[in-house]
């Protein structure tokens, strides 16, 4: 005989939730004691631990000041209670490889939540609102910017992370920070600045994002930068040349040893691709540079477009486009979760180190990966290489290269705050020509920092101030 279902009262349900929370906290505290014991520095080791100090930059690389980190010695119940549900292969705050400068642990947040919050409150993050994704910011109020792109990446990444039981806060921090080093005018600005810096170590926007959070942000009395955790910084550094990796210490090892980053960094990486492929289709259609007729040959688009039109025959225009894109994003996310879950079940990683030693775990299925690649190729051919986009890119390149040449020819044109950061002001005082006696490599890098931090409209205004004669 089948037993009747017993529905608990509100008081019983509340008691059950309280008991579950209590068990989670006890489990977290037990794990915390174990980790704390593991990370405790023995007395005879204390004197050998190197102290992190800031050193002046005297080369022309984009190398952060130091890659030494302080491990966390204080374990808070809060971090374990908030992360007790995570899988063994997820990144845990208490097991982080630490920060570059020693700090007291947060009271009501995990270490990765602290990272996320610092990024959101940074100056570089606010500037993303006025930096180009594909279309220059002033061309339309509804086109994506670097800021809206970063928010969409974070939303997608958190959805995936939650389903895989990995650290949502770390995923979000990486997602929000991954474009902080991008130049004005998108990839056109980056290409122009990289060409200007060809004789001075080049320019990589991923590495510039790291420099922003390590050095250029000025918010805290105890250190330059945001002093983020190793795992967040690792995730920000999506790409890196071998030359630069050699100068990055532990942070560059994975590029030299061909290892993977944390699973959270892998999720943010794929979420980035999902976001820009789909919102670039949306913005491309809105701009009129691509058409529905052209997209009819792209399987991933057409499958969902026909399904949406079949289910909702009365909708059309922008509403039908939004419904189609919503379905594509959902398909890509669900497939990513399912495919990654299969990879995890097959390889069974039991730690973050296992994830690093394994092949890429966060992947789409072969079928969906092929469809996503087809969409990406379509965008490259029909949108990114469209003559109107190329014209905008050419203008952007002229602005960036023009600014760089002007500042490099006469660094006294730089704002005083940037002159004070290097030898420019000191040496220019001895020689009115400035640039001939200043350290060319350091000077060029300071100029690159200044230009990379500009928004689209600020770069245009600065260009106008330098080159446009105002009759008024």
Tab-separated table of C-alpha atoms in Angstrom, residues 143-387:
chain	number	residue	atom	x	y	z
A	143	UNK	CA	24.793	48.910	-29.198
A	144	UNK	CA	26.869	46.864	-26.785
A	145	UNK	CA	29.834	48.407	-25.020
A	146	UNK	CA	32.675	46.707	-23.171
A	147	UNK	CA	30.660	47.157	-19.970
A	148	UNK	CA	27.435	45.541	-21.164
A	149	UNK	CA	29.502	42.787	-22.786
A	150	UNK	CA	31.268	42.076	-19.482
A	151	UNK	CA	27.934	41.927	-17.647
A	152	UNK	CA	26.549	39.461	-20.199
A	153	UNK	CA	29.681	37.316	-19.886
A	154	UNK	CA	29.284	37.274	-16.095
A	155	UNK	CA	25.615	36.246	-16.334
A	156	UNK	CA	26.370	33.354	-18.674
A	157	UNK	CA	29.405	32.251	-16.679
A	158	UNK	CA	27.521	32.218	-13.370
A	159	UNK	CA	24.764	30.081	-14.872
A	160	UNK	CA	27.315	27.499	-15.991
A	161	UNK	CA	29.283	27.648	-12.734
A	162	UNK	CA	26.198	27.105	-10.597
A	163	UNK	CA	25.249	23.963	-12.486
A	164	UNK	CA	28.777	22.555	-12.248
A	165	UNK	CA	29.090	23.394	-8.516
A	166	UNK	CA	32.157	25.562	-8.977
A	167	UNK	CA	32.939	29.000	-7.577
A	168	UNK	CA	30.451	31.526	-8.961
A	169	UNK	CA	32.159	34.473	-7.277
A	170	UNK	CA	35.517	33.691	-8.877
A	171	UNK	CA	33.852	33.161	-12.257
A	172	UNK	CA	32.088	36.502	-11.936
A	173	UNK	CA	35.244	38.341	-10.877
A	174	UNK	CA	37.159	37.010	-13.885
A	175	UNK	CA	34.287	37.789	-16.254
A	176	UNK	CA	33.923	41.373	-15.069
A	177	UNK	CA	37.672	42.056	-15.213
A	178	UNK	CA	38.687	40.290	-18.415
A	179	UNK	CA	38.413	43.416	-20.615
A	180	UNK	CA	39.685	46.078	-18.186
A	181	UNK	CA	42.834	46.543	-20.263
A	182	UNK	CA	41.092	46.985	-23.595
A	183	UNK	CA	41.904	50.102	-25.578
A	184	UNK	CA	39.346	52.576	-26.902
A	185	UNK	CA	37.788	51.601	-30.247
A	186	UNK	CA	37.924	47.843	-29.624
A	187	UNK	CA	40.302	45.593	-31.516
A	188	UNK	CA	41.126	48.353	-33.997
A	189	UNK	CA	42.556	50.433	-31.160
A	190	UNK	CA	44.448	47.448	-29.803
A	191	UNK	CA	45.991	46.639	-33.190
A	192	UNK	CA	47.084	50.250	-33.653
A	193	UNK	CA	48.612	50.465	-30.176
A	194	UNK	CA	50.367	47.131	-30.621
A	195	UNK	CA	51.926	48.437	-33.830
A	196	UNK	CA	53.058	51.598	-32.041
A	197	UNK	CA	54.621	49.455	-29.295
A	198	UNK	CA	56.287	46.998	-31.672
A	199	UNK	CA	59.796	48.138	-30.684
A	200	UNK	CA	58.919	48.375	-26.992
A	201	UNK	CA	57.556	44.940	-26.100
A	202	UNK	CA	54.235	45.107	-27.938
A	203	UNK	CA	50.765	45.499	-26.458
A	204	UNK	CA	48.438	42.677	-25.363
A	205	UNK	CA	45.088	43.716	-23.933
A	206	UNK	CA	44.880	40.624	-21.698
A	207	UNK	CA	48.223	41.469	-20.147
A	208	UNK	CA	47.159	45.098	-19.884
A	209	UNK	CA	44.109	43.979	-17.886
A	210	UNK	CA	46.511	42.341	-15.450
A	211	UNK	CA	48.624	45.513	-15.250
A	212	UNK	CA	45.460	47.510	-14.497
A	213	UNK	CA	44.510	45.358	-11.505
A	214	UNK	CA	48.119	44.907	-10.341
A	215	UNK	CA	49.418	48.462	-10.694
A	216	UNK	CA	47.375	51.174	-12.357
A	217	UNK	CA	44.286	51.320	-10.135
A	218	UNK	CA	44.870	53.678	-7.192
A	219	UNK	CA	42.266	53.054	-4.501
A	220	UNK	CA	44.043	51.663	-1.446
A	221	UNK	CA	46.575	53.148	0.936
A	222	UNK	CA	48.615	49.986	1.434
A	223	UNK	CA	49.276	49.038	-2.184
A	224	UNK	CA	48.889	49.958	-5.840
A	225	UNK	CA	46.325	48.065	-7.879
A	226	UNK	CA	43.479	45.977	-6.481
A	227	UNK	CA	45.615	43.229	-4.900
A	228	UNK	CA	43.459	40.427	-6.299
A	229	UNK	CA	43.848	36.719	-5.575
A	230	UNK	CA	46.169	34.627	-7.736
A	231	UNK	CA	43.218	32.695	-9.185
A	232	UNK	CA	41.430	35.858	-10.319
A	233	UNK	CA	44.591	37.245	-11.900
A	234	UNK	CA	45.228	33.901	-13.586
A	235	UNK	CA	41.756	33.930	-15.121
A	236	UNK	CA	42.149	37.496	-16.391
A	237	UNK	CA	45.282	36.447	-18.282
A	238	UNK	CA	43.469	34.533	-21.012
A	239	UNK	CA	46.296	34.814	-23.572
A	240	UNK	CA	49.970	35.571	-23.145
A	241	UNK	CA	53.004	35.435	-25.420
A	242	UNK	CA	55.882	33.186	-24.408
A	243	UNK	CA	58.156	36.208	-24.060
A	244	UNK	CA	55.853	37.829	-21.511
A	245	UNK	CA	55.054	34.529	-19.777
A	246	UNK	CA	58.751	34.086	-19.005
A	247	UNK	CA	58.621	37.288	-16.954
A	248	UNK	CA	55.452	36.491	-15.003
A	249	UNK	CA	56.711	33.844	-12.598
A	250	UNK	CA	54.065	31.417	-11.350
A	251	UNK	CA	51.359	33.265	-13.244
A	252	UNK	CA	53.052	32.550	-16.563
A	253	UNK	CA	53.915	28.902	-15.917
A	254	UNK	CA	50.795	27.453	-17.509
A	255	UNK	CA	51.577	29.129	-20.827
A	256	UNK	CA	55.092	27.691	-20.770
A	257	UNK	CA	54.024	24.222	-19.581
A	258	UNK	CA	50.859	24.144	-21.724
A	259	UNK	CA	48.603	23.553	-18.738
A	260	UNK	CA	45.041	24.679	-18.132
A	261	UNK	CA	43.840	27.373	-15.734
A	262	UNK	CA	41.171	26.712	-13.099
A	263	UNK	CA	37.785	25.441	-14.245
A	264	UNK	CA	36.350	28.845	-13.303
A	265	UNK	CA	38.756	30.566	-15.703
A	266	UNK	CA	37.833	28.093	-18.437
A	267	UNK	CA	34.136	28.835	-17.920
A	268	UNK	CA	34.687	32.605	-18.147
A	269	UNK	CA	36.674	32.080	-21.347
A	270	UNK	CA	33.911	30.146	-23.124
A	271	UNK	CA	31.208	32.457	-21.723
A	272	UNK	CA	33.069	35.338	-23.367
A	273	UNK	CA	32.734	33.648	-26.764
A	274	UNK	CA	29.054	32.809	-26.238
A	275	UNK	CA	28.307	36.413	-25.290
A	276	UNK	CA	30.093	38.196	-28.117
A	277	UNK	CA	28.981	35.808	-30.865
A	278	UNK	CA	25.347	36.367	-29.979
A	279	UNK	CA	25.303	40.057	-29.144
A	280	UNK	CA	27.360	40.832	-32.244
A	281	UNK	CA	24.631	39.165	-34.312
A	282	UNK	CA	22.063	41.300	-32.488
A	283	UNK	CA	24.005	44.530	-32.969
A	284	UNK	CA	24.841	43.630	-36.568
A	285	UNK	CA	21.164	43.165	-37.408
A	286	UNK	CA	20.214	46.347	-35.555
A	287	UNK	CA	22.806	48.322	-37.533
A	288	UNK	CA	21.678	46.859	-40.862
A	289	UNK	CA	25.195	45.667	-41.708
A	290	UNK	CA	24.014	42.050	-41.782
A	291	UNK	CA	20.580	40.733	-42.762
A	292	UNK	CA	18.270	37.854	-41.936
A	293	UNK	CA	18.672	36.583	-45.489
A	294	UNK	CA	22.426	36.267	-44.961
A	295	UNK	CA	21.935	34.453	-41.648
A	296	UNK	CA	19.625	31.895	-43.289
A	297	UNK	CA	22.729	29.950	-44.326
A	298	UNK	CA	23.999	29.680	-40.724
A	299	UNK	CA	22.610	26.473	-39.199
A	300	UNK	CA	22.696	27.569	-35.537
A	301	UNK	CA	20.751	30.726	-36.342
A	302	UNK	CA	18.265	29.319	-38.836
A	303	UNK	CA	17.302	26.307	-36.694
A	304	UNK	CA	16.267	28.502	-33.784
A	305	UNK	CA	14.814	31.241	-35.971
A	306	UNK	CA	12.413	28.774	-37.610
A	307	UNK	CA	11.552	27.208	-34.237
A	308	UNK	CA	10.755	30.617	-32.734
A	309	UNK	CA	8.662	31.633	-35.737
A	310	UNK	CA	6.808	28.307	-35.608
A	311	UNK	CA	5.970	28.622	-31.904
A	312	UNK	CA	5.098	32.327	-32.072
A	313	UNK	CA	3.746	32.992	-35.608
A	314	UNK	CA	2.449	36.435	-34.650
A	315	UNK	CA	5.753	37.995	-33.607
A	316	UNK	CA	8.218	39.623	-36.001
A	317	UNK	CA	11.020	42.166	-36.234
A	318	UNK	CA	13.150	42.817	-33.161
A	319	UNK	CA	10.978	40.614	-30.965
A	320	UNK	CA	11.538	37.592	-33.202
A	321	UNK	CA	15.271	38.326	-33.294
A	322	UNK	CA	15.451	38.500	-29.494
A	323	UNK	CA	13.534	35.235	-29.155
A	324	UNK	CA	15.924	33.551	-31.583
A	325	UNK	CA	19.051	34.813	-29.817
A	326	UNK	CA	17.625	33.793	-26.440
A	327	UNK	CA	17.199	30.247	-27.722
A	328	UNK	CA	20.707	30.134	-29.182
A	329	UNK	CA	22.275	31.284	-25.911
A	330	UNK	CA	20.247	28.707	-23.992
A	331	UNK	CA	21.343	25.933	-26.369
A	332	UNK	CA	24.999	26.910	-26.034
A	333	UNK	CA	24.822	27.078	-22.230
A	334	UNK	CA	22.976	23.773	-21.799
A	335	UNK	CA	25.288	21.993	-24.227
A	336	UNK	CA	28.333	23.430	-22.440
A	337	UNK	CA	27.070	22.193	-19.071
A	338	UNK	CA	26.262	18.728	-20.399
A	339	UNK	CA	29.509	18.308	-22.326
A	340	UNK	CA	31.621	19.599	-19.429
A	341	UNK	CA	29.785	17.320	-16.998
A	342	UNK	CA	30.690	14.365	-19.207
A	343	UNK	CA	34.327	15.466	-19.221
A	344	UNK	CA	34.325	15.758	-15.439
A	345	UNK	CA	32.736	12.333	-15.018
A	346	UNK	CA	35.275	10.763	-17.357
A	347	UNK	CA	38.413	12.376	-15.918
A	348	UNK	CA	37.167	12.653	-12.311
A	349	UNK	CA	39.385	15.531	-11.095
A	350	UNK	CA	39.573	15.764	-7.311
A	351	UNK	CA	41.380	19.076	-6.944
A	352	UNK	CA	42.242	22.307	-8.709
A	353	UNK	CA	45.646	20.817	-9.528
A	354	UNK	CA	43.923	17.911	-11.277
A	355	UNK	CA	42.023	20.433	-13.394
A	356	UNK	CA	45.256	22.187	-14.347
A	357	UNK	CA	46.908	18.911	-15.371
A	358	UNK	CA	43.932	17.697	-17.427
A	359	UNK	CA	43.059	18.733	-20.990
A	360	UNK	CA	40.482	21.506	-21.337
A	361	UNK	CA	37.395	20.420	-19.383
A	362	UNK	CA	34.965	23.187	-20.316
A	363	UNK	CA	34.006	22.371	-23.895
A	364	UNK	CA	31.001	22.130	-26.182
A	365	UNK	CA	29.982	18.924	-27.890
A	366	UNK	CA	31.474	18.424	-31.347
A	367	UNK	CA	28.166	19.223	-33.075
A	368	UNK	CA	27.497	22.468	-31.218
A	369	UNK	CA	31.159	23.510	-31.380
A	370	UNK	CA	31.037	23.186	-35.173
A	371	UNK	CA	27.844	25.267	-35.321
A	372	UNK	CA	29.352	27.973	-33.096
A	373	UNK	CA	32.458	28.064	-35.292
A	374	UNK	CA	30.286	28.515	-38.383
A	375	UNK	CA	28.555	31.479	-36.745
A	376	UNK	CA	31.905	32.992	-35.780
A	377	UNK	CA	33.183	32.693	-39.352
A	378	UNK	CA	30.013	34.310	-40.652
A	379	UNK	CA	30.514	37.291	-38.341
A	380	UNK	CA	34.142	37.688	-39.322
A	381	UNK	CA	33.338	37.709	-43.026
A	382	UNK	CA	30.108	39.696	-43.032
A	383	UNK	CA	30.292	41.997	-39.998
A	384	UNK	CA	33.852	42.509	-38.767
A	385	UNK	CA	35.142	42.915	-42.341
A	386	UNK	CA	32.184	45.006	-43.529
A	387	UNK	CA	33.437	48.127	-45.258
